[in-house]
């Protein structure tokens, strides 16, 4: 067998160079463990099944099958079913960004939207700037695109965009092309942080000046528990001359309706739309017409807007329950910022404890979380961890944190006594 560095063990194929260095998602691996009886998972960002409007979706599905089956079961338009695009434009506009349905491409989850943007803009070696830490599956997608990743630190107010200009300048001076900045501005995955309005405006000014496209990924914006709404970048672009053509917006029905529908959407400047549609044709022809028609009917029924307040309440209660349990059971052994919404709390174990080591014991104690190292494009911080409060009930979150505390007890190496 030829040994060209691309063959793996006994596999007789040469995998593409794109596969080099792309790690399996530790979260997908942990999901298997989370299925074990009695295990409480704070690992995945799985929406609470209690938020699924089964009855509403059933009505919508029945209606679609009875009244528009020939459209819903047929091949469809690559940019999306018109009825759904209309509803998604309304939904996006309700978030402060008055968009036209013609600027929307429906995607197979927002994950495909991330891939689409990468395929549109990135040649191997091009630079993408991401937050530190960043969403793991975006890092995987960017690795598949063979991008070179650079990072800006994130703090309680989101990415430190004041560092971006100098970073872009330095990368430019080194001869590399910076093509994309990727940010999750609301209740980020994994950091839980929300980018302040000032930073959003500054980010827009920087990308206009440096001529770099920025994509905001916003799966969680509707799930605000505390604090005040901050408009998306595409809305704030109206305040920054030239910004409208340098930013796009991605969102999804996964976290507010159901991830099983696999429906997301991307809002792009007019000059990118034709290319985006050509690209998507080559990826999957179009997203499921069936789920698009169901989602369109569902959104038109007004049930989502009616249910959002109770969905927000459910996540706020869990958000509070997790933070309270951490204070109660771990106290000053852990540091974290309370997220203003979303599904994730990002924490750091004090005393340089390694979160992967804690995870080994946590699994035995009956809980799982994701060690933070998975979310770093560079120089992982081994003491960080991501705790999701989305899936478990408040009482279960408390039990999970008690188990985490026991796992931490077992992980901490007692100080060595020096002989003599
Ligand atoms: C930041 C972020 N972007 C994108 C996604 C992908 O969502 P989906 O493909 O289900 O729309 C997720 C899912 O957890 C996410 O956290």
PDB file of N, CA and C in Angstrom, residues 248-316:
ATOM      1  N   UNK A 248     -23.428  39.531   6.985  1.00  0.00           N
ATOM      2  CA  UNK A 248     -24.532  38.615   6.737  1.00  0.00           C
ATOM      3  C   UNK A 248     -25.025  38.057   8.061  1.00  0.00           C
ATOM      4  N   UNK A 249     -26.109  37.320   7.983  1.00  0.00           N
ATOM      5  CA  UNK A 249     -26.783  36.850   9.204  1.00  0.00           C
ATOM      6  C   UNK A 249     -27.261  35.420   8.987  1.00  0.00           C
ATOM      7  N   UNK A 250     -27.015  34.602   9.998  1.00  0.00           N
ATOM      8  CA  UNK A 250     -27.449  33.208   9.959  1.00  0.00           C
ATOM      9  C   UNK A 250     -28.345  32.928  11.144  1.00  0.00           C
ATOM     10  N   UNK A 251     -29.412  32.188  10.917  1.00  0.00           N
ATOM     11  CA  UNK A 251     -30.197  31.763  12.069  1.00  0.00           C
ATOM     12  C   UNK A 251     -30.846  30.414  11.773  1.00  0.00           C
ATOM     13  N   UNK A 252     -31.658  29.949  12.695  1.00  0.00           N
ATOM     14  CA  UNK A 252     -32.144  28.573  12.622  1.00  0.00           C
ATOM     15  C   UNK A 252     -33.473  28.419  13.370  1.00  0.00           C
ATOM     16  N   UNK A 253     -34.236  27.422  12.940  1.00  0.00           N
ATOM     17  CA  UNK A 253     -35.444  27.080  13.709  1.00  0.00           C
ATOM     18  C   UNK A 253     -35.130  26.015  14.763  1.00  0.00           C
ATOM     19  N   UNK A 254     -33.875  25.549  14.793  1.00  0.00           N
ATOM     20  CA  UNK A 254     -33.533  24.427  15.677  1.00  0.00           C
ATOM     21  C   UNK A 254     -33.790  24.704  17.146  1.00  0.00           C
ATOM     22  N   UNK A 255     -33.454  25.903  17.613  1.00  0.00           N
ATOM     23  CA  UNK A 255     -33.494  26.143  19.060  1.00  0.00           C
ATOM     24  C   UNK A 255     -34.843  26.697  19.515  1.00  0.00           C
ATOM     25  N   UNK A 256     -35.676  27.143  18.575  1.00  0.00           N
ATOM     26  CA  UNK A 256     -36.969  27.697  18.988  1.00  0.00           C
ATOM     27  C   UNK A 256     -38.145  26.850  18.514  1.00  0.00           C
ATOM     28  N   UNK A 257     -37.897  25.938  17.591  1.00  0.00           N
ATOM     29  CA  UNK A 257     -38.995  25.083  17.122  1.00  0.00           C
ATOM     30  C   UNK A 257     -38.595  23.607  17.233  1.00  0.00           C
ATOM     31  N   UNK A 258     -37.702  23.133  16.385  1.00  0.00           N
ATOM     32  CA  UNK A 258     -37.242  21.741  16.497  1.00  0.00           C
ATOM     33  C   UNK A 258     -36.038  21.512  15.585  1.00  0.00           C
ATOM     34  N   UNK A 259     -34.932  20.996  16.139  1.00  0.00           N
ATOM     35  CA  UNK A 259     -33.759  20.757  15.296  1.00  0.00           C
ATOM     36  C   UNK A 259     -33.988  19.671  14.252  1.00  0.00           C
ATOM     37  N   UNK A 260     -34.946  18.777  14.531  1.00  0.00           N
ATOM     38  CA  UNK A 260     -35.211  17.691  13.584  1.00  0.00           C
ATOM     39  C   UNK A 260     -35.732  18.185  12.236  1.00  0.00           C
ATOM     40  N   UNK A 261     -36.251  19.402  12.202  1.00  0.00           N
ATOM     41  CA  UNK A 261     -36.711  19.939  10.914  1.00  0.00           C
ATOM     42  C   UNK A 261     -35.529  20.224   9.994  1.00  0.00           C
ATOM     43  N   UNK A 262     -34.352  20.450  10.611  1.00  0.00           N
ATOM     44  CA  UNK A 262     -33.115  20.825   9.907  1.00  0.00           C
ATOM     45  C   UNK A 262     -33.354  22.038   9.009  1.00  0.00           C
ATOM     46  N   UNK A 263     -33.820  23.115   9.588  1.00  0.00           N
ATOM     47  CA  UNK A 263     -34.060  24.331   8.807  1.00  0.00           C
ATOM     48  C   UNK A 263     -33.376  25.534   9.430  1.00  0.00           C
ATOM     49  N   UNK A 264     -32.568  26.186   8.626  1.00  0.00           N
ATOM     50  CA  UNK A 264     -31.951  27.447   9.009  1.00  0.00           C
ATOM     51  C   UNK A 264     -32.074  28.408   7.842  1.00  0.00           C
ATOM     52  N   UNK A 265     -31.514  29.592   7.998  1.00  0.00           N
ATOM     53  CA  UNK A 265     -31.515  30.523   6.868  1.00  0.00           C
ATOM     54  C   UNK A 265     -30.345  31.482   6.974  1.00  0.00           C
ATOM     55  N   UNK A 266     -29.976  31.990   5.812  1.00  0.00           N
ATOM     56  CA  UNK A 266     -28.894  32.963   5.775  1.00  0.00           C
ATOM     57  C   UNK A 266     -29.393  34.193   5.025  1.00  0.00           C
ATOM     58  N   UNK A 267     -29.055  35.364   5.566  1.00  0.00           N
ATOM     59  CA  UNK A 267     -29.381  36.634   4.917  1.00  0.00           C
ATOM     60  C   UNK A 267     -28.064  37.185   4.383  1.00  0.00           C
ATOM     61  N   UNK A 268     -28.019  37.436   3.086  1.00  0.00           N
ATOM     62  CA  UNK A 268     -26.764  37.876   2.469  1.00  0.00           C
ATOM     63  C   UNK A 268     -26.981  39.152   1.658  1.00  0.00           C
ATOM     64  N   UNK A 269     -25.913  39.929   1.455  1.00  0.00           N
ATOM     65  CA  UNK A 269     -26.025  41.089   0.571  1.00  0.00           C
ATOM     66  C   UNK A 269     -26.355  40.615  -0.850  1.00  0.00           C
ATOM     67  N   UNK A 270     -27.082  41.433  -1.637  1.00  0.00           N
ATOM     68  CA  UNK A 270     -27.531  41.017  -2.973  1.00  0.00           C
ATOM     69  C   UNK A 270     -26.416  40.439  -3.846  1.00  0.00           C
ATOM     70  N   UNK A 271     -25.214  41.015  -3.777  1.00  0.00           N
ATOM     71  CA  UNK A 271     -24.141  40.547  -4.676  1.00  0.00           C
ATOM     72  C   UNK A 271     -23.691  39.117  -4.377  1.00  0.00           C
ATOM     73  N   UNK A 272     -24.023  38.592  -3.214  1.00  0.00           N
ATOM     74  CA  UNK A 272     -23.576  37.231  -2.882  1.00  0.00           C
ATOM     75  C   UNK A 272     -24.643  36.174  -3.171  1.00  0.00           C
ATOM     76  N   UNK A 273     -25.875  36.617  -3.405  1.00  0.00           N
ATOM     77  CA  UNK A 273     -26.976  35.658  -3.425  1.00  0.00           C
ATOM     78  C   UNK A 273     -26.899  34.633  -4.564  1.00  0.00           C
ATOM     79  N   UNK A 274     -26.618  35.105  -5.779  1.00  0.00           N
ATOM     80  CA  UNK A 274     -26.589  34.162  -6.910  1.00  0.00           C
ATOM     81  C   UNK A 274     -25.539  33.075  -6.687  1.00  0.00           C
ATOM     82  N   UNK A 275     -24.365  33.513  -6.231  1.00  0.00           N
ATOM     83  CA  UNK A 275     -23.290  32.546  -5.971  1.00  0.00           C
ATOM     84  C   UNK A 275     -23.690  31.577  -4.857  1.00  0.00           C
ATOM     85  N   UNK A 276     -24.389  32.093  -3.855  1.00  0.00           N
ATOM     86  CA  UNK A 276     -24.810  31.231  -2.744  1.00  0.00           C
ATOM     87  C   UNK A 276     -25.767  30.154  -3.251  1.00  0.00           C
ATOM     88  N   UNK A 277     -26.651  30.529  -4.147  1.00  0.00           N
ATOM     89  CA  UNK A 277     -27.620  29.556  -4.664  1.00  0.00           C
ATOM     90  C   UNK A 277     -26.901  28.511  -5.528  1.00  0.00           C
ATOM     91  N   UNK A 278     -25.952  28.950  -6.333  1.00  0.00           N
ATOM     92  CA  UNK A 278     -25.198  27.988  -7.160  1.00  0.00           C
ATOM     93  C   UNK A 278     -24.465  27.000  -6.246  1.00  0.00           C
ATOM     94  N   UNK A 279     -23.892  27.538  -5.191  1.00  0.00           N
ATOM     95  CA  UNK A 279     -23.140  26.700  -4.247  1.00  0.00           C
ATOM     96  C   UNK A 279     -24.068  25.676  -3.584  1.00  0.00           C
ATOM     97  N   UNK A 280     -25.217  26.139  -3.170  1.00  0.00           N
ATOM     98  CA  UNK A 280     -26.140  25.217  -2.489  1.00  0.00           C
ATOM     99  C   UNK A 280     -26.683  24.158  -3.448  1.00  0.00           C
ATOM    100  N   UNK A 281     -26.847  24.520  -4.715  1.00  0.00           N
ATOM    101  CA  UNK A 281     -27.278  23.506  -5.695  1.00  0.00           C
ATOM    102  C   UNK A 281     -26.336  22.316  -5.649  1.00  0.00           C
ATOM    103  N   UNK A 282     -25.055  22.613  -5.563  1.00  0.00           N
ATOM    104  CA  UNK A 282     -24.059  21.538  -5.547  1.00  0.00           C
ATOM    105  C   UNK A 282     -23.989  20.808  -4.218  1.00  0.00           C
ATOM    106  N   UNK A 283     -24.536  21.417  -3.168  1.00  0.00           N
ATOM    107  CA  UNK A 283     -24.467  20.778  -1.848  1.00  0.00           C
ATOM    108  C   UNK A 283     -25.632  19.814  -1.638  1.00  0.00           C
ATOM    109  N   UNK A 284     -26.860  20.261  -1.884  1.00  0.00           N
ATOM    110  CA  UNK A 284     -28.001  19.361  -1.641  1.00  0.00           C
ATOM    111  C   UNK A 284     -29.233  19.674  -2.497  1.00  0.00           C
ATOM    112  N   UNK A 285     -29.064  20.373  -3.590  1.00  0.00           N
ATOM    113  CA  UNK A 285     -30.176  20.808  -4.460  1.00  0.00           C
ATOM    114  C   UNK A 285     -31.084  21.805  -3.738  1.00  0.00           C
ATOM    115  N   UNK A 286     -31.612  21.372  -2.600  1.00  0.00           N
ATOM    116  CA  UNK A 286     -32.430  22.266  -1.770  1.00  0.00           C
ATOM    117  C   UNK A 286     -32.653  21.585  -0.429  1.00  0.00           C
ATOM    118  N   UNK A 287     -33.089  22.377   0.561  1.00  0.00           N
ATOM    119  CA  UNK A 287     -33.429  21.773   1.857  1.00  0.00           C
ATOM    120  C   UNK A 287     -34.794  21.100   1.723  1.00  0.00           C
ATOM    121  N   UNK A 288     -35.126  20.242   2.681  1.00  0.00           N
ATOM    122  CA  UNK A 288     -36.362  19.453   2.590  1.00  0.00           C
ATOM    123  C   UNK A 288     -37.584  20.334   2.314  1.00  0.00           C
ATOM    124  N   UNK A 289     -38.240  20.067   1.174  1.00  0.00           N
ATOM    125  CA  UNK A 289     -39.465  20.826   0.865  1.00  0.00           C
ATOM    126  C   UNK A 289     -40.551  20.510   1.895  1.00  0.00           C
ATOM    127  N   UNK A 290     -40.572  19.254   2.340  1.00  0.00           N
ATOM    128  CA  UNK A 290     -41.618  18.826   3.263  1.00  0.00           C
ATOM    129  C   UNK A 290     -41.532  19.605   4.579  1.00  0.00           C
ATOM    130  N   UNK A 291     -40.345  19.610   5.191  1.00  0.00           N
ATOM    131  CA  UNK A 291     -40.257  20.330   6.474  1.00  0.00           C
ATOM    132  C   UNK A 291     -40.373  21.847   6.261  1.00  0.00           C
ATOM    133  N   UNK A 292     -39.934  22.331   5.095  1.00  0.00           N
ATOM    134  CA  UNK A 292     -40.083  23.779   4.846  1.00  0.00           C
ATOM    135  C   UNK A 292     -41.558  24.162   4.800  1.00  0.00           C
ATOM    136  N   UNK A 293     -42.355  23.349   4.101  1.00  0.00           N
ATOM    137  CA  UNK A 293     -43.788  23.676   3.997  1.00  0.00           C
ATOM    138  C   UNK A 293     -44.460  23.581   5.366  1.00  0.00           C
ATOM    139  N   UNK A 294     -44.052  22.586   6.148  1.00  0.00           N
ATOM    140  CA  UNK A 294     -44.631  22.448   7.502  1.00  0.00           C
ATOM    141  C   UNK A 294     -44.249  23.672   8.348  1.00  0.00           C
ATOM    142  N   UNK A 295     -42.969  24.031   8.289  1.00  0.00           N
ATOM    143  CA  UNK A 295     -42.514  25.178   9.093  1.00  0.00           C
ATOM    144  C   UNK A 295     -43.215  26.459   8.643  1.00  0.00           C
ATOM    145  N   UNK A 296     -43.419  26.610   7.324  1.00  0.00           N
ATOM    146  CA  UNK A 296     -44.091  27.819   6.820  1.00  0.00           C
ATOM    147  C   UNK A 296     -45.506  27.899   7.377  1.00  0.00           C
ATOM    148  N   UNK A 297     -46.224  26.788   7.322  1.00  0.00           N
ATOM    149  CA  UNK A 297     -47.604  26.757   7.857  1.00  0.00           C
ATOM    150  C   UNK A 297     -47.585  27.050   9.354  1.00  0.00           C
ATOM    151  N   UNK A 298     -46.620  26.424  10.032  1.00  0.00           N
ATOM    152  CA  UNK A 298     -46.547  26.595  11.486  1.00  0.00           C
ATOM    153  C   UNK A 298     -46.284  28.057  11.839  1.00  0.00           C
ATOM    154  N   UNK A 299     -45.313  28.658  11.177  1.00  0.00           N
ATOM    155  CA  UNK A 299     -44.968  30.052  11.495  1.00  0.00           C
ATOM    156  C   UNK A 299     -46.146  30.977  11.168  1.00  0.00           C
ATOM    157  N   UNK A 300     -46.847  30.692  10.046  1.00  0.00           N
ATOM    158  CA  UNK A 300     -47.979  31.544   9.656  1.00  0.00           C
ATOM    159  C   UNK A 300     -49.114  31.450  10.674  1.00  0.00           C
ATOM    160  N   UNK A 301     -49.175  30.325  11.410  1.00  0.00           N
ATOM    161  CA  UNK A 301     -50.274  30.141  12.377  1.00  0.00           C
ATOM    162  C   UNK A 301     -50.128  31.054  13.594  1.00  0.00           C
ATOM    163  N   UNK A 302     -48.940  31.637  13.791  1.00  0.00           N
ATOM    164  CA  UNK A 302     -48.720  32.523  14.938  1.00  0.00           C
ATOM    165  C   UNK A 302     -48.399  31.775  16.226  1.00  0.00           C
ATOM    166  N   UNK A 303     -48.342  30.444  16.166  1.00  0.00           N
ATOM    167  CA  UNK A 303     -48.115  29.675  17.404  1.00  0.00           C
ATOM    168  C   UNK A 303     -46.715  29.916  17.979  1.00  0.00           C
ATOM    169  N   UNK A 304     -45.718  30.104  17.100  1.00  0.00           N
ATOM    170  CA  UNK A 304     -44.362  30.303  17.635  1.00  0.00           C
ATOM    171  C   UNK A 304     -44.316  31.562  18.500  1.00  0.00           C
ATOM    172  N   UNK A 305     -44.835  32.672  17.957  1.00  0.00           N
ATOM    173  CA  UNK A 305     -44.781  33.927  18.710  1.00  0.00           C
ATOM    174  C   UNK A 305     -45.546  33.786  20.022  1.00  0.00           C
ATOM    175  N   UNK A 306     -46.646  32.999  19.987  1.00  0.00           N
ATOM    176  CA  UNK A 306     -47.427  32.807  21.219  1.00  0.00           C
ATOM    177  C   UNK A 306     -46.664  31.967  22.240  1.00  0.00           C
ATOM    178  N   UNK A 307     -45.831  31.055  21.763  1.00  0.00           N
ATOM    179  CA  UNK A 307     -45.138  30.138  22.680  1.00  0.00           C
ATOM    180  C   UNK A 307     -43.782  30.654  23.151  1.00  0.00           C
ATOM    181  N   UNK A 308     -43.205  31.602  22.396  1.00  0.00           N
ATOM    182  CA  UNK A 308     -41.850  32.042  22.753  1.00  0.00           C
ATOM    183  C   UNK A 308     -41.715  32.505  24.209  1.00  0.00           C
ATOM    184  N   UNK A 309     -42.701  33.267  24.749  1.00  0.00           N
ATOM    185  CA  UNK A 309     -42.527  33.684  26.149  1.00  0.00           C
ATOM    186  C   UNK A 309     -42.356  32.492  27.104  1.00  0.00           C
ATOM    187  N   UNK A 310     -43.133  31.408  26.893  1.00  0.00           N
ATOM    188  CA  UNK A 310     -42.992  30.286  27.837  1.00  0.00           C
ATOM    189  C   UNK A 310     -41.692  29.511  27.571  1.00  0.00           C
ATOM    190  N   UNK A 311     -41.244  29.503  26.321  1.00  0.00           N
ATOM    191  CA  UNK A 311     -39.950  28.850  26.034  1.00  0.00           C
ATOM    192  C   UNK A 311     -38.829  29.629  26.738  1.00  0.00           C
ATOM    193  N   UNK A 312     -38.921  30.972  26.641  1.00  0.00           N
ATOM    194  CA  UNK A 312     -37.897  31.804  27.311  1.00  0.00           C
ATOM    195  C   UNK A 312     -37.926  31.571  28.824  1.00  0.00           C
ATOM    196  N   UNK A 313     -39.136  31.462  29.374  1.00  0.00           N
ATOM    197  CA  UNK A 313     -39.246  31.244  30.824  1.00  0.00           C
ATOM    198  C   UNK A 313     -38.589  29.914  31.209  1.00  0.00           C
ATOM    199  N   UNK A 314     -38.868  28.887  30.404  1.00  0.00           N
ATOM    200  CA  UNK A 314     -38.298  27.557  30.731  1.00  0.00           C
ATOM    201  C   UNK A 314     -36.772  27.636  30.768  1.00  0.00           C
ATOM    202  N   UNK A 315     -36.168  28.302  29.777  1.00  0.00           N
ATOM    203  CA  UNK A 315     -34.700  28.370  29.763  1.00  0.00           C
ATOM    204  C   UNK A 315     -34.167  29.320  30.837  1.00  0.00           C
ATOM    205  N   UNK A 316     -34.945  30.376  31.143  1.00  0.00           N
ATOM    206  CA  UNK A 316     -34.469  31.275  32.205  1.00  0.00           C
ATOM    207  C   UNK A 316     -34.415  30.521  33.540  1.00  0.00           C
TER     208      UNK A 316
END
